[in-house]
């Protein structure tokens, strides 16, 4: 996991306090401490990096704003609430928590799975979509052709898998342990970095197939949303994820 991703996933947490407060230099006693405050909310809403209307007409501004400020924020609020029950977990990165769901204390296990998953998935999603019109890198293009036959064949399989999700979930393009690309789906806010996932791998592309991601504009026409998705994929970012 690279540092950039960690930085936007986990903001804050370490709070320096008591810096030189009441220092008595004459006595040579300088109280200085760094500690993790238990009351601090460690997860905060990352900015999108583009305007809510930047993806129109493919995703409308109202959907983006509600999705970001209400849905995503709600996962963060509930994740912070869970963390306050188990302050010792605050020292771990979100990726560490998600990759060890099975061994988390029962008091927070479901909340970390659902709301920690929700926070990670949305933070990731905002970065791999955007108004930037770019193509996949040569390396990624070659891997897609190698593992799926062609870009068109990949998109067709991705559409088919996304359409097949019953209820709410996500569809992912992942790199598996052998470096091979594959498509997987996960229910609710699960994802392929979780130890409980059916298929593990490093996600490099993903689409939110919850109705809240598209219903205002597309209503029940999920396929139209899924096809429009290709117009807003930030292939530069996906390529960076593939190559990192
Ligand atoms: Mn969503």
PDB file of C-alpha atoms and ligand atoms in Angstrom:
ATOM      1  CA  UNK A   1       0.000   0.000   0.000  1.00  0.00           C
ATOM      2  CA  UNK A   2       1.577   3.242  -0.999  1.00  0.00           C
ATOM      3  CA  UNK A   3       1.841   6.241   1.273  1.00  0.00           C
ATOM      4  CA  UNK A   4      -0.466   8.415  -0.805  1.00  0.00           C
ATOM      5  CA  UNK A   5      -3.342   6.056  -0.462  1.00  0.00           C
ATOM      6  CA  UNK A   6      -2.789   5.682   3.252  1.00  0.00           C
ATOM      7  CA  UNK A   7      -2.755   9.451   3.612  1.00  0.00           C
ATOM      8  CA  UNK A   8      -6.136  10.017   2.128  1.00  0.00           C
ATOM      9  CA  UNK A   9      -7.640   7.023   3.875  1.00  0.00           C
ATOM     10  CA  UNK A  10      -6.426   7.904   7.316  1.00  0.00           C
ATOM     11  CA  UNK A  11      -6.237  11.544   8.186  1.00  0.00           C
ATOM     12  CA  UNK A  12      -5.100  12.734  11.521  1.00  0.00           C
ATOM     13  CA  UNK A  13      -4.956  10.322  14.440  1.00  0.00           C
ATOM     14  CA  UNK A  14      -1.674  11.403  15.901  1.00  0.00           C
ATOM     15  CA  UNK A  15      -2.075  14.500  17.925  1.00  0.00           C
ATOM     16  CA  UNK A  16       0.830  16.312  19.409  1.00  0.00           C
ATOM     17  CA  UNK A  17      -0.097  17.895  22.630  1.00  0.00           C
ATOM     18  CA  UNK A  18       1.435  19.399  25.684  1.00  0.00           C
ATOM     19  CA  UNK A  19       4.243  20.840  23.580  1.00  0.00           C
ATOM     20  CA  UNK A  20       6.311  22.850  25.972  1.00  0.00           C
ATOM     21  CA  UNK A  21       3.198  23.635  27.965  1.00  0.00           C
ATOM     22  CA  UNK A  22       4.264  24.929  31.337  1.00  0.00           C
ATOM     23  CA  UNK A  23       7.905  24.274  30.513  1.00  0.00           C
ATOM     24  CA  UNK A  24      10.238  25.307  33.229  1.00  0.00           C
ATOM     25  CA  UNK A  25      13.497  25.786  31.421  1.00  0.00           C
ATOM     26  CA  UNK A  26      15.277  26.818  34.589  1.00  0.00           C
ATOM     27  CA  UNK A  27      14.785  23.399  36.091  1.00  0.00           C
ATOM     28  CA  UNK A  28      15.650  21.692  32.833  1.00  0.00           C
ATOM     29  CA  UNK A  29      12.246  20.012  32.788  1.00  0.00           C
ATOM     30  CA  UNK A  30      10.538  20.237  29.438  1.00  0.00           C
ATOM     31  CA  UNK A  31       7.286  18.255  29.362  1.00  0.00           C
ATOM     32  CA  UNK A  32       6.767  17.068  25.838  1.00  0.00           C
ATOM     33  CA  UNK A  33       4.601  14.217  24.740  1.00  0.00           C
ATOM     34  CA  UNK A  34       2.958  12.783  21.685  1.00  0.00           C
ATOM     35  CA  UNK A  35      -0.011  10.553  22.099  1.00  0.00           C
ATOM     36  CA  UNK A  36      -3.062   9.261  20.312  1.00  0.00           C
ATOM     37  CA  UNK A  37      -6.167  10.840  21.716  1.00  0.00           C
ATOM     38  CA  UNK A  38      -9.032   8.429  22.262  1.00  0.00           C
ATOM     39  CA  UNK A  39     -11.708  11.056  21.682  1.00  0.00           C
ATOM     40  CA  UNK A  40     -10.387  12.187  18.308  1.00  0.00           C
ATOM     41  CA  UNK A  41     -12.242  11.077  15.152  1.00  0.00           C
ATOM     42  CA  UNK A  42      -9.458   9.643  13.052  1.00  0.00           C
ATOM     43  CA  UNK A  43     -11.297   9.224   9.763  1.00  0.00           C
ATOM     44  CA  UNK A  44     -12.429  12.259   7.781  1.00  0.00           C
ATOM     45  CA  UNK A  45     -14.125  12.783   4.432  1.00  0.00           C
ATOM     46  CA  UNK A  46     -11.566  13.137   1.625  1.00  0.00           C
ATOM     47  CA  UNK A  47     -12.265  15.775  -1.008  1.00  0.00           C
ATOM     48  CA  UNK A  48     -13.155  14.554  -4.480  1.00  0.00           C
ATOM     49  CA  UNK A  49     -10.550  16.615  -6.287  1.00  0.00           C
ATOM     50  CA  UNK A  50     -13.156  17.727  -8.868  1.00  0.00           C
ATOM     51  CA  UNK A  51     -16.527  19.456  -8.826  1.00  0.00           C
ATOM     52  CA  UNK A  52     -19.781  17.598  -8.219  1.00  0.00           C
ATOM     53  CA  UNK A  53     -20.907  18.476 -11.761  1.00  0.00           C
ATOM     54  CA  UNK A  54     -17.609  17.429 -13.372  1.00  0.00           C
ATOM     55  CA  UNK A  55     -18.924  14.006 -14.378  1.00  0.00           C
ATOM     56  CA  UNK A  56     -22.122  15.183 -16.063  1.00  0.00           C
ATOM     57  CA  UNK A  57     -23.964  13.973 -18.012  1.00  0.00           C
ATOM     58  CA  UNK A  58     -22.759  10.516 -16.954  1.00  0.00           C
ATOM     59  CA  UNK A  59     -23.238  11.068 -13.220  1.00  0.00           C
ATOM     60  CA  UNK A  60     -25.281  14.100 -12.222  1.00  0.00           C
ATOM     61  CA  UNK A  61     -24.117  16.676  -9.679  1.00  0.00           C
ATOM     62  CA  UNK A  62     -26.881  15.954  -7.177  1.00  0.00           C
ATOM     63  CA  UNK A  63     -26.071  12.252  -7.100  1.00  0.00           C
ATOM     64  CA  UNK A  64     -22.385  13.018  -6.580  1.00  0.00           C
ATOM     65  CA  UNK A  65     -23.044  15.504  -3.798  1.00  0.00           C
ATOM     66  CA  UNK A  66     -25.448  13.247  -1.887  1.00  0.00           C
ATOM     67  CA  UNK A  67     -23.202  10.240  -2.448  1.00  0.00           C
ATOM     68  CA  UNK A  68     -20.154  12.080  -1.116  1.00  0.00           C
ATOM     69  CA  UNK A  69     -21.537  14.268   1.681  1.00  0.00           C
ATOM     70  CA  UNK A  70     -24.276  11.941   2.951  1.00  0.00           C
ATOM     71  CA  UNK A  71     -23.526   8.317   2.089  1.00  0.00           C
ATOM     72  CA  UNK A  72     -19.743   8.394   2.326  1.00  0.00           C
ATOM     73  CA  UNK A  73     -19.834  10.669   5.378  1.00  0.00           C
ATOM     74  CA  UNK A  74     -22.228   8.286   7.087  1.00  0.00           C
ATOM     75  CA  UNK A  75     -19.762   5.382   6.761  1.00  0.00           C
ATOM     76  CA  UNK A  76     -17.050   7.583   8.256  1.00  0.00           C
ATOM     77  CA  UNK A  77     -19.202   8.725  11.169  1.00  0.00           C
ATOM     78  CA  UNK A  78     -20.149   5.141  12.006  1.00  0.00           C
ATOM     79  CA  UNK A  79     -16.568   3.895  11.581  1.00  0.00           C
ATOM     80  CA  UNK A  80     -15.315   6.570  13.994  1.00  0.00           C
ATOM     81  CA  UNK A  81     -18.008   5.557  16.461  1.00  0.00           C
ATOM     82  CA  UNK A  82     -16.833   1.941  16.227  1.00  0.00           C
ATOM     83  CA  UNK A  83     -13.196   2.968  16.683  1.00  0.00           C
ATOM     84  CA  UNK A  84     -14.065   4.817  19.876  1.00  0.00           C
ATOM     85  CA  UNK A  85     -15.157   1.462  21.318  1.00  0.00           C
ATOM     86  CA  UNK A  86     -11.754  -0.086  20.636  1.00  0.00           C
ATOM     87  CA  UNK A  87      -9.188   2.742  20.826  1.00  0.00           C
ATOM     88  CA  UNK A  88      -6.290   0.296  20.543  1.00  0.00           C
ATOM     89  CA  UNK A  89      -7.280  -0.280  16.899  1.00  0.00           C
ATOM     90  CA  UNK A  90      -6.657   3.367  16.051  1.00  0.00           C
ATOM     91  CA  UNK A  91      -2.971   2.637  15.617  1.00  0.00           C
ATOM     92  CA  UNK A  92      -3.751   0.357  12.663  1.00  0.00           C
ATOM     93  CA  UNK A  93      -4.305   1.555   9.119  1.00  0.00           C
ATOM     94  CA  UNK A  94      -7.694   0.969   7.562  1.00  0.00           C
ATOM     95  CA  UNK A  95      -6.127  -1.555   5.177  1.00  0.00           C
ATOM     96  CA  UNK A  96      -4.731  -3.481   8.138  1.00  0.00           C
ATOM     97  CA  UNK A  97      -8.167  -3.558   9.761  1.00  0.00           C
ATOM     98  CA  UNK A  98      -9.926  -4.662   6.573  1.00  0.00           C
ATOM     99  CA  UNK A  99      -7.433  -7.413   5.863  1.00  0.00           C
ATOM    100  CA  UNK A 100      -7.977  -8.886   9.324  1.00  0.00           C
ATOM    101  CA  UNK A 101     -11.742  -8.696   9.788  1.00  0.00           C
ATOM    102  CA  UNK A 102     -11.879 -12.227  11.200  1.00  0.00           C
ATOM    103  CA  UNK A 103      -9.560 -11.437  14.086  1.00  0.00           C
ATOM    104  CA  UNK A 104     -11.120  -8.114  15.094  1.00  0.00           C
ATOM    105  CA  UNK A 105     -12.940  -7.895  18.434  1.00  0.00           C
ATOM    106  CA  UNK A 106     -16.548  -8.921  17.988  1.00  0.00           C
ATOM    107  CA  UNK A 107     -17.708  -5.563  19.382  1.00  0.00           C
ATOM    108  CA  UNK A 108     -16.503  -3.788  16.222  1.00  0.00           C
ATOM    109  CA  UNK A 109     -16.156  -6.520  13.611  1.00  0.00           C
ATOM    110  CA  UNK A 110     -19.363  -5.849  11.676  1.00  0.00           C
ATOM    111  CA  UNK A 111     -18.976  -2.064  11.884  1.00  0.00           C
ATOM    112  CA  UNK A 112     -15.432  -2.176  10.536  1.00  0.00           C
ATOM    113  CA  UNK A 113     -16.536  -4.532   7.777  1.00  0.00           C
ATOM    114  CA  UNK A 114     -19.535  -2.413   6.728  1.00  0.00           C
ATOM    115  CA  UNK A 115     -18.458   1.152   7.508  1.00  0.00           C
ATOM    116  CA  UNK A 116     -14.694   0.713   7.214  1.00  0.00           C
ATOM    117  CA  UNK A 117     -15.360  -1.081   3.933  1.00  0.00           C
ATOM    118  CA  UNK A 118     -17.691   1.742   2.916  1.00  0.00           C
ATOM    119  CA  UNK A 119     -15.066   4.356   3.699  1.00  0.00           C
ATOM    120  CA  UNK A 120     -12.293   2.534   1.847  1.00  0.00           C
ATOM    121  CA  UNK A 121     -14.438   1.702  -1.178  1.00  0.00           C
ATOM    122  CA  UNK A 122     -15.726   5.238  -1.664  1.00  0.00           C
ATOM    123  CA  UNK A 123     -12.334   6.875  -1.060  1.00  0.00           C
ATOM    124  CA  UNK A 124     -10.922   4.589  -3.733  1.00  0.00           C
ATOM    125  CA  UNK A 125     -13.856   5.075  -6.096  1.00  0.00           C
ATOM    126  CA  UNK A 126     -13.547   8.895  -6.130  1.00  0.00           C
ATOM    127  CA  UNK A 127      -9.950   8.576  -7.290  1.00  0.00           C
ATOM    128  CA  UNK A 128     -10.499   6.152 -10.147  1.00  0.00           C
ATOM    129  CA  UNK A 129     -13.264   8.239 -11.683  1.00  0.00           C
ATOM    130  CA  UNK A 130     -13.013  11.867 -12.753  1.00  0.00           C
ATOM    131  CA  UNK A 131     -13.157  14.260 -15.655  1.00  0.00           C
ATOM    132  CA  UNK A 132      -9.635  13.468 -16.868  1.00  0.00           C
ATOM    133  CA  UNK A 133      -9.749  11.916 -20.333  1.00  0.00           C
ATOM    134  CA  UNK A 134      -6.818   9.514 -20.474  1.00  0.00           C
ATOM    135  CA  UNK A 135      -6.112   6.048 -21.792  1.00  0.00           C
ATOM    136  CA  UNK A 136      -4.743   3.022 -19.938  1.00  0.00           C
ATOM    137  CA  UNK A 137      -0.946   2.862 -19.888  1.00  0.00           C
ATOM    138  CA  UNK A 138       0.819   0.557 -22.344  1.00  0.00           C
ATOM    139  CA  UNK A 139       1.509  -1.946 -19.575  1.00  0.00           C
ATOM    140  CA  UNK A 140      -2.096  -2.040 -18.423  1.00  0.00           C
ATOM    141  CA  UNK A 141      -3.430  -2.207 -21.984  1.00  0.00           C
ATOM    142  CA  UNK A 142      -1.157  -5.149 -22.697  1.00  0.00           C
ATOM    143  CA  UNK A 143      -2.269  -6.913 -19.494  1.00  0.00           C
ATOM    144  CA  UNK A 144      -5.942  -6.398 -20.350  1.00  0.00           C
ATOM    145  CA  UNK A 145      -5.423  -7.840 -23.836  1.00  0.00           C
ATOM    146  CA  UNK A 146      -3.411 -10.709 -22.390  1.00  0.00           C
ATOM    147  CA  UNK A 147      -5.893 -11.639 -19.642  1.00  0.00           C
ATOM    148  CA  UNK A 148      -9.233 -10.842 -21.343  1.00  0.00           C
ATOM    149  CA  UNK A 149      -8.505 -10.988 -25.071  1.00  0.00           C
ATOM    150  CA  UNK A 150      -9.256  -7.320 -25.781  1.00  0.00           C
ATOM    151  CA  UNK A 151     -10.432  -4.116 -24.120  1.00  0.00           C
ATOM    152  CA  UNK A 152     -13.917  -4.723 -25.538  1.00  0.00           C
ATOM    153  CA  UNK A 153     -13.991  -8.252 -24.160  1.00  0.00           C
ATOM    154  CA  UNK A 154     -12.903  -6.942 -20.751  1.00  0.00           C
ATOM    155  CA  UNK A 155     -15.652  -4.301 -20.725  1.00  0.00           C
ATOM    156  CA  UNK A 156     -18.213  -6.887 -21.760  1.00  0.00           C
ATOM    157  CA  UNK A 157     -17.217  -9.231 -18.919  1.00  0.00           C
ATOM    158  CA  UNK A 158     -17.156  -6.356 -16.449  1.00  0.00           C
ATOM    159  CA  UNK A 159     -20.663  -5.318 -17.501  1.00  0.00           C
ATOM    160  CA  UNK A 160     -21.930  -8.877 -17.216  1.00  0.00           C
ATOM    161  CA  UNK A 161     -20.494  -9.345 -13.717  1.00  0.00           C
ATOM    162  CA  UNK A 162     -21.778  -5.945 -12.557  1.00  0.00           C
ATOM    163  CA  UNK A 163     -25.256  -6.694 -13.903  1.00  0.00           C
ATOM    164  CA  UNK A 164     -25.200 -10.006 -12.068  1.00  0.00           C
ATOM    165  CA  UNK A 165     -24.850  -8.463  -8.601  1.00  0.00           C
ATOM    166  CA  UNK A 166     -28.019  -9.196  -6.668  1.00  0.00           C
ATOM    167  CA  UNK A 167     -28.873  -6.252  -4.436  1.00  0.00           C
ATOM    168  CA  UNK A 168     -26.091  -3.875  -3.420  1.00  0.00           C
ATOM    169  CA  UNK A 169     -22.392  -4.359  -4.003  1.00  0.00           C
ATOM    170  CA  UNK A 170     -19.300  -3.571  -6.008  1.00  0.00           C
ATOM    171  CA  UNK A 171     -17.597  -4.926  -9.116  1.00  0.00           C
ATOM    172  CA  UNK A 172     -13.779  -4.833  -9.195  1.00  0.00           C
ATOM    173  CA  UNK A 173     -10.862  -5.251 -11.525  1.00  0.00           C
ATOM    174  CA  UNK A 174      -8.149  -6.780  -9.371  1.00  0.00           C
ATOM    175  CA  UNK A 175      -4.583  -7.958  -9.655  1.00  0.00           C
ATOM    176  CA  UNK A 176      -4.234 -11.352  -8.015  1.00  0.00           C
ATOM    177  CA  UNK A 177      -1.229 -12.759  -6.173  1.00  0.00           C
ATOM    178  CA  UNK A 178       0.227 -14.018  -9.459  1.00  0.00           C
ATOM    179  CA  UNK A 179      -0.094 -10.602 -11.094  1.00  0.00           C
ATOM    180  CA  UNK A 180      -3.014 -11.670 -13.270  1.00  0.00           C
ATOM    181  CA  UNK A 181      -6.016  -9.395 -13.813  1.00  0.00           C
ATOM    182  CA  UNK A 182      -9.464 -10.650 -12.949  1.00  0.00           C
ATOM    183  CA  UNK A 183     -12.958  -9.365 -12.295  1.00  0.00           C
ATOM    184  CA  UNK A 184     -14.661 -10.003  -8.985  1.00  0.00           C
ATOM    185  CA  UNK A 185     -17.755  -8.792  -7.199  1.00  0.00           C
ATOM    186  CA  UNK A 186     -18.459  -8.265  -3.528  1.00  0.00           C
ATOM    187  CA  UNK A 187     -21.724  -7.804  -1.644  1.00  0.00           C
ATOM    188  CA  UNK A 188     -22.581  -4.683   0.360  1.00  0.00           C
ATOM    189  CA  UNK A 189     -19.350  -2.827   1.289  1.00  0.00           C
ATOM    190  CA  UNK A 190     -17.028  -5.839   1.206  1.00  0.00           C
ATOM    191  CA  UNK A 191     -13.959  -5.615  -1.026  1.00  0.00           C
ATOM    192  CA  UNK A 192     -11.103  -7.811  -2.290  1.00  0.00           C
ATOM    193  CA  UNK A 193      -8.616  -6.649   0.344  1.00  0.00           C
ATOM    194  CA  UNK A 194     -10.745  -8.178   3.106  1.00  0.00           C
ATOM    195  CA  UNK A 195      -9.631 -11.522   4.497  1.00  0.00           C
ATOM    196  CA  UNK A 196     -13.256 -12.646   4.257  1.00  0.00           C
ATOM    197  CA  UNK A 197     -13.485 -11.910   0.514  1.00  0.00           C
ATOM    198  CA  UNK A 198     -14.238 -14.802  -1.805  1.00  0.00           C
ATOM    199  CA  UNK A 199     -11.406 -13.641  -4.077  1.00  0.00           C
ATOM    200  CA  UNK A 200      -8.495 -11.637  -2.727  1.00  0.00           C
ATOM    201  CA  UNK A 201      -6.480  -9.181  -4.753  1.00  0.00           C
ATOM    202  CA  UNK A 202      -5.426  -5.601  -5.179  1.00  0.00           C
ATOM    203  CA  UNK A 203      -8.282  -3.522  -6.619  1.00  0.00           C
ATOM    204  CA  UNK A 204      -7.224  -1.190  -9.418  1.00  0.00           C
ATOM    205  CA  UNK A 205     -10.712  -0.303 -10.657  1.00  0.00           C
ATOM    206  CA  UNK A 206     -14.115  -0.617  -9.058  1.00  0.00           C
ATOM    207  CA  UNK A 207     -17.693   0.470  -9.529  1.00  0.00           C
ATOM    208  CA  UNK A 208     -20.306   1.164  -6.901  1.00  0.00           C
ATOM    209  CA  UNK A 209     -23.393  -0.789  -7.898  1.00  0.00           C
ATOM    210  CA  UNK A 210     -25.580   0.390  -5.019  1.00  0.00           C
ATOM    211  CA  UNK A 211     -28.723   2.124  -6.277  1.00  0.00           C
ATOM    212  CA  UNK A 212     -27.694   5.299  -4.430  1.00  0.00           C
ATOM    213  CA  UNK A 213     -24.849   5.634  -6.948  1.00  0.00           C
ATOM    214  CA  UNK A 214     -27.158   6.057  -9.932  1.00  0.00           C
ATOM    215  CA  UNK A 215     -30.862   6.009  -9.116  1.00  0.00           C
ATOM    216  CA  UNK A 216     -31.640   9.747  -9.416  1.00  0.00           C
ATOM    217  CA  UNK A 217     -30.450   9.796 -12.994  1.00  0.00           C
ATOM    218  CA  UNK A 218     -30.918   6.228 -14.183  1.00  0.00           C
ATOM    219  CA  UNK A 219     -33.690   4.808 -11.933  1.00  0.00           C
ATOM    220  CA  UNK A 220     -33.840   1.072 -12.653  1.00  0.00           C
ATOM    221  CA  UNK A 221     -31.601   1.277 -15.737  1.00  0.00           C
ATOM    222  CA  UNK A 222     -28.486  -0.164 -14.138  1.00  0.00           C
ATOM    223  CA  UNK A 223     -27.005  -1.188 -17.481  1.00  0.00           C
ATOM    224  CA  UNK A 224     -27.084   2.417 -18.728  1.00  0.00           C
ATOM    225  CA  UNK A 225     -25.168   3.560 -15.647  1.00  0.00           C
ATOM    226  CA  UNK A 226     -22.636   0.764 -16.083  1.00  0.00           C
ATOM    227  CA  UNK A 227     -22.091   1.625 -19.746  1.00  0.00           C
ATOM    228  CA  UNK A 228     -21.753   5.353 -18.962  1.00  0.00           C
ATOM    229  CA  UNK A 229     -19.113   4.491 -16.361  1.00  0.00           C
ATOM    230  CA  UNK A 230     -16.461   4.016 -19.068  1.00  0.00           C
ATOM    231  CA  UNK A 231     -16.738   7.721 -19.925  1.00  0.00           C
ATOM    232  CA  UNK A 232     -15.587   8.754 -16.452  1.00  0.00           C
ATOM    233  CA  UNK A 233     -12.896   6.204 -15.625  1.00  0.00           C
ATOM    234  CA  UNK A 234      -9.612   7.897 -14.718  1.00  0.00           C
ATOM    235  CA  UNK A 235      -7.358   5.469 -16.583  1.00  0.00           C
ATOM    236  CA  UNK A 236      -4.274   7.361 -15.513  1.00  0.00           C
ATOM    237  CA  UNK A 237      -5.054   6.576 -11.882  1.00  0.00           C
ATOM    238  CA  UNK A 238      -6.046   2.983 -12.668  1.00  0.00           C
ATOM    239  CA  UNK A 239      -2.747   2.534 -14.533  1.00  0.00           C
ATOM    240  CA  UNK A 240      -0.840   3.957 -11.551  1.00  0.00           C
ATOM    241  CA  UNK A 241      -2.604   1.503  -9.263  1.00  0.00           C
ATOM    242  CA  UNK A 242      -1.701  -1.340 -11.633  1.00  0.00           C
ATOM    243  CA  UNK A 243       1.934  -0.312 -11.766  1.00  0.00           C
ATOM    244  CA  UNK A 244       2.414   0.476  -8.070  1.00  0.00           C
TER     245      UNK A 244
HETATM  246 MN1  LIG B   1     -21.901   4.311  -2.590  1.00  0.00          MN
END
